[in-house]
Short mmCIF file of C-alpha atoms and ligand atoms in Angstrom, two decimals:
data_model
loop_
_atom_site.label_atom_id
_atom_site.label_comp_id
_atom_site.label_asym_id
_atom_site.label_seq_id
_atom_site.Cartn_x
_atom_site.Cartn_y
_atom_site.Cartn_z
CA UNK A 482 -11.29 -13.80 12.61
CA UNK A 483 -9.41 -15.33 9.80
CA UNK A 484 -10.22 -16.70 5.69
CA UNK A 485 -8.36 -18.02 3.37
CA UNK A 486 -8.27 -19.70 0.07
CA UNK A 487 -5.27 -20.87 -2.07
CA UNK A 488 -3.56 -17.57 -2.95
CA UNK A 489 -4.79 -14.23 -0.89
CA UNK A 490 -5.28 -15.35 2.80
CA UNK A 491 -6.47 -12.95 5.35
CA UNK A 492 -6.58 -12.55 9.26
CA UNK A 493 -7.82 -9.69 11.51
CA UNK A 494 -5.92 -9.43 15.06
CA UNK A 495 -6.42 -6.29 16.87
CA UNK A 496 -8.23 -4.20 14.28
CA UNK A 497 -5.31 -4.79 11.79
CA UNK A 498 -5.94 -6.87 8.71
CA UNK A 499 -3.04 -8.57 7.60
CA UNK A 500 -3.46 -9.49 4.03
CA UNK A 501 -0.73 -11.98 2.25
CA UNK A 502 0.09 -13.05 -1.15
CA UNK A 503 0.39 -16.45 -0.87
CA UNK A 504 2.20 -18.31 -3.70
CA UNK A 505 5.09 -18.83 -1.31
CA UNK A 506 6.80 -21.51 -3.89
CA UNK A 507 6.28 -19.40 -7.08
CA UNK A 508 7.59 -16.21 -4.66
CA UNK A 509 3.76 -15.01 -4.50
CA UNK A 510 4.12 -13.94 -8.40
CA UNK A 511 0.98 -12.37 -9.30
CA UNK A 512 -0.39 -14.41 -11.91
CA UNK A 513 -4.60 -13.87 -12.95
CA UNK A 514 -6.06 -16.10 -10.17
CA UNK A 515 -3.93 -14.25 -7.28
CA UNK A 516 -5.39 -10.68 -9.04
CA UNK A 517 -8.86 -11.77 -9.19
CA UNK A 518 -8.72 -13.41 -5.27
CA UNK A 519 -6.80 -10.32 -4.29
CA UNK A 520 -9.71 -7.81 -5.59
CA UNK A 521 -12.31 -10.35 -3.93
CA UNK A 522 -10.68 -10.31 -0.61
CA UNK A 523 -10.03 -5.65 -1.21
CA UNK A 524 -13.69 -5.85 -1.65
CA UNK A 525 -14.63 -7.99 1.12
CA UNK A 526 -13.45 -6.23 3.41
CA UNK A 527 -12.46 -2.30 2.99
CA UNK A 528 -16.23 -1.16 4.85
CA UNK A 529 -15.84 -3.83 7.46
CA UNK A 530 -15.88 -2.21 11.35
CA UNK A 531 -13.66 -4.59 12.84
CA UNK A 532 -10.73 -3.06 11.76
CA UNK A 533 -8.98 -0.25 11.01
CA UNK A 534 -5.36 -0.73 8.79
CA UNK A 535 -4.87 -3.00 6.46
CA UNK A 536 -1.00 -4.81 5.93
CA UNK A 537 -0.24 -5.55 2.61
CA UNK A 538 2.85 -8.58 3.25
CA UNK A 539 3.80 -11.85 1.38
CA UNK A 540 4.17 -15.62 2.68
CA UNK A 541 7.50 -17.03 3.08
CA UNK A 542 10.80 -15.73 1.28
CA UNK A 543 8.42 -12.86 -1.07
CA UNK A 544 6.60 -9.84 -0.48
CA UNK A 545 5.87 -10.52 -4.39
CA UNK A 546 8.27 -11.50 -7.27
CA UNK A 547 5.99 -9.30 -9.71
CA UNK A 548 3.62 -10.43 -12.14
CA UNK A 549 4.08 -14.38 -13.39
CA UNK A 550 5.91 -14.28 -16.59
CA UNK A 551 4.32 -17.50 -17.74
CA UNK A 552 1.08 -17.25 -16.25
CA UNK A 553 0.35 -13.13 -16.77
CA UNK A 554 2.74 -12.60 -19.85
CA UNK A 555 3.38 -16.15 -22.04
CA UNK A 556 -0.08 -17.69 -21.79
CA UNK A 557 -2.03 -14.58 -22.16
CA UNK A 558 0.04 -13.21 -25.10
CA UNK A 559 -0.79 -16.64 -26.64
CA UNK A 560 -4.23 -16.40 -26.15
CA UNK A 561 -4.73 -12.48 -28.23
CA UNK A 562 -5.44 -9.13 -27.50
CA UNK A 563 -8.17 -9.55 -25.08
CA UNK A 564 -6.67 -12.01 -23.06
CA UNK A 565 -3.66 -9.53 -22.48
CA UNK A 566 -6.03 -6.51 -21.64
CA UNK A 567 -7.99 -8.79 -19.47
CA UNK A 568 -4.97 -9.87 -17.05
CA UNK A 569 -4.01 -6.34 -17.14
CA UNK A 570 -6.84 -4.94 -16.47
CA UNK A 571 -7.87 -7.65 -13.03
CA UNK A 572 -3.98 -6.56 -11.66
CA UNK A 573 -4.62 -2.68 -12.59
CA UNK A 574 -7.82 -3.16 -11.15
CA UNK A 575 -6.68 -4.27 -7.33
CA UNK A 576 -3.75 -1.56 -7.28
CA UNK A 577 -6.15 1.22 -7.98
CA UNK A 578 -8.50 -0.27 -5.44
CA UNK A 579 -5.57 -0.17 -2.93
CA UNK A 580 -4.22 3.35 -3.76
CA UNK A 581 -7.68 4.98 -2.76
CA UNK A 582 -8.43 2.24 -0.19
CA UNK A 583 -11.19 3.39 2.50
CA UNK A 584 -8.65 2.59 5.30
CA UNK A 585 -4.55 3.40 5.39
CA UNK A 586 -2.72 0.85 4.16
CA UNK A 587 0.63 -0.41 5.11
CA UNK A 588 3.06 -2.86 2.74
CA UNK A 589 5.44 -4.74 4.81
CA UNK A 590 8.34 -6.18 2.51
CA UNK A 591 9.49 -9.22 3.92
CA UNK A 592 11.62 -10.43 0.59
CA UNK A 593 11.66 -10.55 -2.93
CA UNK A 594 10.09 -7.37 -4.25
CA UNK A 595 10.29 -7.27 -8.11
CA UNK A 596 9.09 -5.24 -10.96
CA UNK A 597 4.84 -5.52 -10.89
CA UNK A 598 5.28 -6.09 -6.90
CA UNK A 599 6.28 -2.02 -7.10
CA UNK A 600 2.35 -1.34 -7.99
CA UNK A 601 0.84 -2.39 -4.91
CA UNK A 602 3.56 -1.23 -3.02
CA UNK A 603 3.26 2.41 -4.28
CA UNK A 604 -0.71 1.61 -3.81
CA UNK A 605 -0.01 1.68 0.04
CA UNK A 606 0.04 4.41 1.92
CA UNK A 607 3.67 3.87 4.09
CA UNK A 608 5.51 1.08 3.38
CA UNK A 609 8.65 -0.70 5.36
CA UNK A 610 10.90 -3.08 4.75
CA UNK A 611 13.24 -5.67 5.96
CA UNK A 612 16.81 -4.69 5.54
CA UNK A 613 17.03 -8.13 4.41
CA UNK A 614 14.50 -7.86 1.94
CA UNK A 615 15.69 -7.25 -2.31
CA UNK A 616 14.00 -5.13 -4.50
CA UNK A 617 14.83 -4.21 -8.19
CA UNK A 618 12.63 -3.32 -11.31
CA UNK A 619 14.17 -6.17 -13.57
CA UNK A 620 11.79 -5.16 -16.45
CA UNK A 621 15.21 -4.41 -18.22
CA UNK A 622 17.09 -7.77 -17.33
CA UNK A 623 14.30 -9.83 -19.25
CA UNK A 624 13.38 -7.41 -21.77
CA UNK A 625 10.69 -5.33 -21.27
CA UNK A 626 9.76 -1.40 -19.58
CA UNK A 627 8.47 -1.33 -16.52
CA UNK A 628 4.92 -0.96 -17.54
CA UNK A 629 2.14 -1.35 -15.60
CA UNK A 630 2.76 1.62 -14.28
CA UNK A 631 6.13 1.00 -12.75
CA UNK A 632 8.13 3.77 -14.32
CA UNK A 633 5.52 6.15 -12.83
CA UNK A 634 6.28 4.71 -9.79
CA UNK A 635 9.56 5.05 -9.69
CA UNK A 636 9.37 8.49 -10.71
CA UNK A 637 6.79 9.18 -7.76
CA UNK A 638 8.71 7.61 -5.12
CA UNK A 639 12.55 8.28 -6.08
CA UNK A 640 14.63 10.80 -7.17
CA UNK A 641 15.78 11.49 -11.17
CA UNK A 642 18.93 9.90 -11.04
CA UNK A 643 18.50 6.75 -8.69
CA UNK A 644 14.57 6.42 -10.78
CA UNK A 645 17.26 6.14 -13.72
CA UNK A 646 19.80 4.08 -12.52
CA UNK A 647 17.50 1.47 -10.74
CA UNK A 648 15.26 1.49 -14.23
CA UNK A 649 18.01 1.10 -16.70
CA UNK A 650 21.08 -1.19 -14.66
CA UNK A 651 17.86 -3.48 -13.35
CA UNK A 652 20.45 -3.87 -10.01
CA UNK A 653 18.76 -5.14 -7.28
CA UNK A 654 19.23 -2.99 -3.74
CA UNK A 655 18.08 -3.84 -0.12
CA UNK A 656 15.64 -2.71 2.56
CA UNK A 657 18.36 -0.29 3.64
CA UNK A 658 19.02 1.55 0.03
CA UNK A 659 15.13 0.88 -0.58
CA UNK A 660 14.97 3.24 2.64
CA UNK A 661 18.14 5.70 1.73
CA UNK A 662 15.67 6.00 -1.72
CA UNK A 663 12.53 6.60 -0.29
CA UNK A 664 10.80 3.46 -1.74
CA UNK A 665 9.79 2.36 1.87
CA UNK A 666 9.93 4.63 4.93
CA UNK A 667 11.76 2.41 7.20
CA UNK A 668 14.12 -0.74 7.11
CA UNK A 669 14.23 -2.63 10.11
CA UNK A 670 15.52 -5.86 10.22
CA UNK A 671 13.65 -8.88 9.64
CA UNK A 672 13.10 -10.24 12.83
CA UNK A 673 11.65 -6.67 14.29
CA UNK A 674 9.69 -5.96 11.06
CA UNK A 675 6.36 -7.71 12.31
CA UNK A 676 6.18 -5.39 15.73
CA UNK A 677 7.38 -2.48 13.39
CA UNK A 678 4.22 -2.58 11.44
CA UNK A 679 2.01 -3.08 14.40
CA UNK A 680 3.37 -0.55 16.12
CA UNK A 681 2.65 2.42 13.80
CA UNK A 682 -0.51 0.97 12.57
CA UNK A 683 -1.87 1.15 15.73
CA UNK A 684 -0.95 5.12 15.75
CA UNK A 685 -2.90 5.19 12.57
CA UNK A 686 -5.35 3.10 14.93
CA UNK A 687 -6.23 6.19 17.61
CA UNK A 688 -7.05 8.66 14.93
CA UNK A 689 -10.30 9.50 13.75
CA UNK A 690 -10.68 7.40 10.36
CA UNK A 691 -13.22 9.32 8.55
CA UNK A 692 -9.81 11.82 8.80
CA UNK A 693 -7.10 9.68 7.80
CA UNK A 694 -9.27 8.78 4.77
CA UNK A 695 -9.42 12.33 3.43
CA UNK A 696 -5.74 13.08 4.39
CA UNK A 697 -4.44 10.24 2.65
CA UNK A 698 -6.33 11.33 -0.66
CA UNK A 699 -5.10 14.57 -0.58
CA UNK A 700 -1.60 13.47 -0.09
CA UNK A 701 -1.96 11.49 -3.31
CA UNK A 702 -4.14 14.41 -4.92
CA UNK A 703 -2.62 17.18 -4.54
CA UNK A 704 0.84 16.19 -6.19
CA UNK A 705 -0.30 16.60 -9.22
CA UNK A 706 -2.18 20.06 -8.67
CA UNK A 707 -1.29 22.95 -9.34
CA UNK A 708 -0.80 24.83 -5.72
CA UNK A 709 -4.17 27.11 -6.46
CA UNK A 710 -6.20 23.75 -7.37
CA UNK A 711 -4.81 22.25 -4.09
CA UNK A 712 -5.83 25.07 -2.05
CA UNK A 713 -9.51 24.82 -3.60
CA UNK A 714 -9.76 20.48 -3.44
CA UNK A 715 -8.35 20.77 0.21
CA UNK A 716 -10.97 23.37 1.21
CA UNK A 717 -13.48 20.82 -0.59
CA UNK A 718 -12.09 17.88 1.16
CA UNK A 719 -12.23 18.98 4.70
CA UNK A 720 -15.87 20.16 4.05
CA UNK A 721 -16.38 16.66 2.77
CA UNK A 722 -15.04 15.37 6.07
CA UNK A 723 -16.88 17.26 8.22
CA UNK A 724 -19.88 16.03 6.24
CA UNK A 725 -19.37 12.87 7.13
CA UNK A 726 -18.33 13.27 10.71
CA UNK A 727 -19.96 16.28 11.74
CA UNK A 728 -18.65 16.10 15.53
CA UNK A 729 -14.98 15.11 14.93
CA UNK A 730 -13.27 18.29 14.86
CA UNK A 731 -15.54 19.94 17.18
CA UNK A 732 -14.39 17.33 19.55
CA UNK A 733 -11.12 17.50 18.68
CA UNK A 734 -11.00 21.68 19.73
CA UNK A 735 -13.07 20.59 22.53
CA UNK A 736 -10.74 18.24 24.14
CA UNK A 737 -8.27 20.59 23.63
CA UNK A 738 -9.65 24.32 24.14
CA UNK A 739 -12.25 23.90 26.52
CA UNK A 740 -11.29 19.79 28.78
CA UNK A 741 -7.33 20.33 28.35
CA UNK A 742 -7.03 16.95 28.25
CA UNK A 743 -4.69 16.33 25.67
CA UNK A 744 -2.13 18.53 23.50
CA UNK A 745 -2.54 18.26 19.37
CA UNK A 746 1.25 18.80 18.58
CA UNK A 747 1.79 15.91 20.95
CA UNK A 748 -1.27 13.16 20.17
CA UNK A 749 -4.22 12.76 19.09
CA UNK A 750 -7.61 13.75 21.05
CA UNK A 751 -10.01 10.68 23.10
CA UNK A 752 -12.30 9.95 19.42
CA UNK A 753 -14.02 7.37 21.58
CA UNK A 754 -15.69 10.54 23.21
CA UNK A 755 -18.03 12.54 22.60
CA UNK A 756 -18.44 16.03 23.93
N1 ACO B 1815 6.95 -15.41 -12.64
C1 ACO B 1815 6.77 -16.74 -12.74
N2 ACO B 1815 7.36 -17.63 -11.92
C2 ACO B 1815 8.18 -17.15 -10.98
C3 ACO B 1815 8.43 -15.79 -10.83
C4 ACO B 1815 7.77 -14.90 -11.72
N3 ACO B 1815 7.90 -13.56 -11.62
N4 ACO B 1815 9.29 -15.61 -9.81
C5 ACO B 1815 9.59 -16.84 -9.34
N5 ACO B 1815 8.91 -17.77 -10.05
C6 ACO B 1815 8.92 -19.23 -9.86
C7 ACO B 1815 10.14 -19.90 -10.46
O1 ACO B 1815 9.98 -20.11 -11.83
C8 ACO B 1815 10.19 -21.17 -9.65
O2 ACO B 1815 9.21 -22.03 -10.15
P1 ACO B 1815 9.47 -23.64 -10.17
O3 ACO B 1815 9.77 -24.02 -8.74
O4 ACO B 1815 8.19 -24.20 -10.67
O5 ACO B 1815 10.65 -23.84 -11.08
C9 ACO B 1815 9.73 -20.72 -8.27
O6 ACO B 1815 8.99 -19.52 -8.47
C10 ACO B 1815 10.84 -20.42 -7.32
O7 ACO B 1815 11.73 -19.55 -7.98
P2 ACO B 1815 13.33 -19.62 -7.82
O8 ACO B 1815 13.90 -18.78 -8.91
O9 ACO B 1815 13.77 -21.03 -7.74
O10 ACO B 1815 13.47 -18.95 -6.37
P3 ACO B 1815 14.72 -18.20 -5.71
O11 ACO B 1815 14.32 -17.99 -4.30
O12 ACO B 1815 15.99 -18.92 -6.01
O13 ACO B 1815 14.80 -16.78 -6.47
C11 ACO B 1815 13.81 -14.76 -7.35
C12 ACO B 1815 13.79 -15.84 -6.24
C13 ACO B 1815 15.12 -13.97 -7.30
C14 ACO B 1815 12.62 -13.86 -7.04
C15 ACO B 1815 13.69 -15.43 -8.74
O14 ACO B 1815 12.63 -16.37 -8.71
C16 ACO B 1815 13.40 -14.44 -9.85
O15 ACO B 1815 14.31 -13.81 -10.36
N6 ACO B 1815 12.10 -14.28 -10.20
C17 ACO B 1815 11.71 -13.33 -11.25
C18 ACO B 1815 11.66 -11.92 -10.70
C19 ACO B 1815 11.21 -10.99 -11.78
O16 ACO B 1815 12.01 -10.59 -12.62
N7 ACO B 1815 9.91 -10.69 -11.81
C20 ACO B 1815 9.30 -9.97 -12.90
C21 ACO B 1815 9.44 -8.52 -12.67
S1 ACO B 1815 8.94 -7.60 -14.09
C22 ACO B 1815 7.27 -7.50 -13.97
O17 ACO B 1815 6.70 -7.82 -12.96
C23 ACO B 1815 6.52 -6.89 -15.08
#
């Protein structure tokens, strides 16, 4: 099953949805038309069945150069106010979407990742890289913060110091450091990156998904929660879960407690069974 227009395309293989910038000869810069398509496509498809993780990855040489400085910044800016808050708010608008997306999410970096590109990368859940690939936040290097919400993500993802030095020097690192500094989980090199991917998405791909939805919330809740607010939302959550699928964890004990079929510290239970 595959779509596509000019600057999102999409294909499903296997219950993963790989989703690609695709402004391969501007280095898939986000500019207002790739935000709008890209919020289209989010929308399109995040209750669909026929799959399960969604990729995040860029055509040719980019995972994404950041936001287009003449198309997203210059023309905008030249246009007023509400032109400005208008192309922030359709790129602000996908990320968000992404970060509390119904299904995990995974951004493979192929290349170029620069400045903006470090808001939907934070939006996905794991993230891994070519060793190849270059990342930097180069805000500083044309004159600007990292807005956008880029210095929160640094902040989120790295540590004082390197959020600092990779902030204010604007030095550009690869997959490896990006790894050594938490950005992304893994490097691999290019040519193994593909198989990488597909390889832990389809461990996200045997566990019960009305789960991994509430885990992966709480993982991005509770970090900014106080531990006695955590302990209360998580209670909340895994009610909230069992709401919605009633006969998960029941099956899950079951497989375990009463069939001995499988072993939870080793793998997940059978969820195409039910008890
Ligand atoms: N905005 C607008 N156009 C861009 C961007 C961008 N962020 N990135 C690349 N392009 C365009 C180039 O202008 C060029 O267009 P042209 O062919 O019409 O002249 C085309 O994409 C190819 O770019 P090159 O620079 O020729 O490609 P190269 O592979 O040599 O270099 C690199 C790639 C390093 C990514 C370089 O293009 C670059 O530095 N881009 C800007 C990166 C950046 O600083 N992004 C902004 C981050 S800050 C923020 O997002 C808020």
């Amino acid at each position: 099953m595959s779509a596509s227009s000019d600057v999102v395309t999409y294909e499903i293989e296997n219950r993963i949805a790989w989703v690609r910038f695709n402004r391969p000869e501007k280095r898939n810069a986000m500019n207002p038309a790739l935000n709008r398509r890209m919020m289209q496509v989010l929308q399109e498809l995040e209750f669909r069945d026929d799959f399960g993780v969604l990729v995040l990855t860029g055509a040719g040489t980019a995972f994404s150069a950041g936001m287009d400085l003449q198309e997203y910044f210059r023309e905008p800016e030249a246009q007023g106010l509400g032109a400005v808050r208008q192309a922030q708010a359709e790129a602000y608008g996908w990320w968000r979407k992404l970060r509390w997306y119904q299904k995990p999410t995974i951004a493979m970096v192929n290349g170029w990742c620069f400045g903006g590109a470090y808001g939907p990368l934070f939006a996905c859940d794991l993230a891994f890289a070519a060793e190849e690939a270059t990342f930097g936040l180069s805000e500083i290097n044309w004159g600007v913060i990292p807005g956008g919400g880029v210095a929160k993500v640094a902040v989120a993802l790295l540590g004082f110091r390197d959020a600092m030095y990779h902030v204010l020097t604007g030095e550009t690192i690869d997959g490896r450091k990006a790894a050594e500094w938490r950005i992304v989980n893994e490097a691999v090199p290019l040519a193994r990156l593909k198989e990488r991917v597909t390889e832990v998405a389809e461990v996200l791909l045997r566990k019960n998904p009305v789960v991994l939805k509430a885990a992966k919330d709480a993982v991005r809740r509770v970090r900014e929660m106080t531990y006695d607010n955590a302990e209360d939302y998580l209670v909340r959550a895994q009610e909230a879960a069992a709401f919605l699928d009633s006969e998960g964890r029941r099956e899950g004990l079951r497989q375990f407690l009463d069939e001995k079929s499988y072993r939870p510290g080793l793998g997940p239970y059978d969820t195409a069974r039910k008890g």
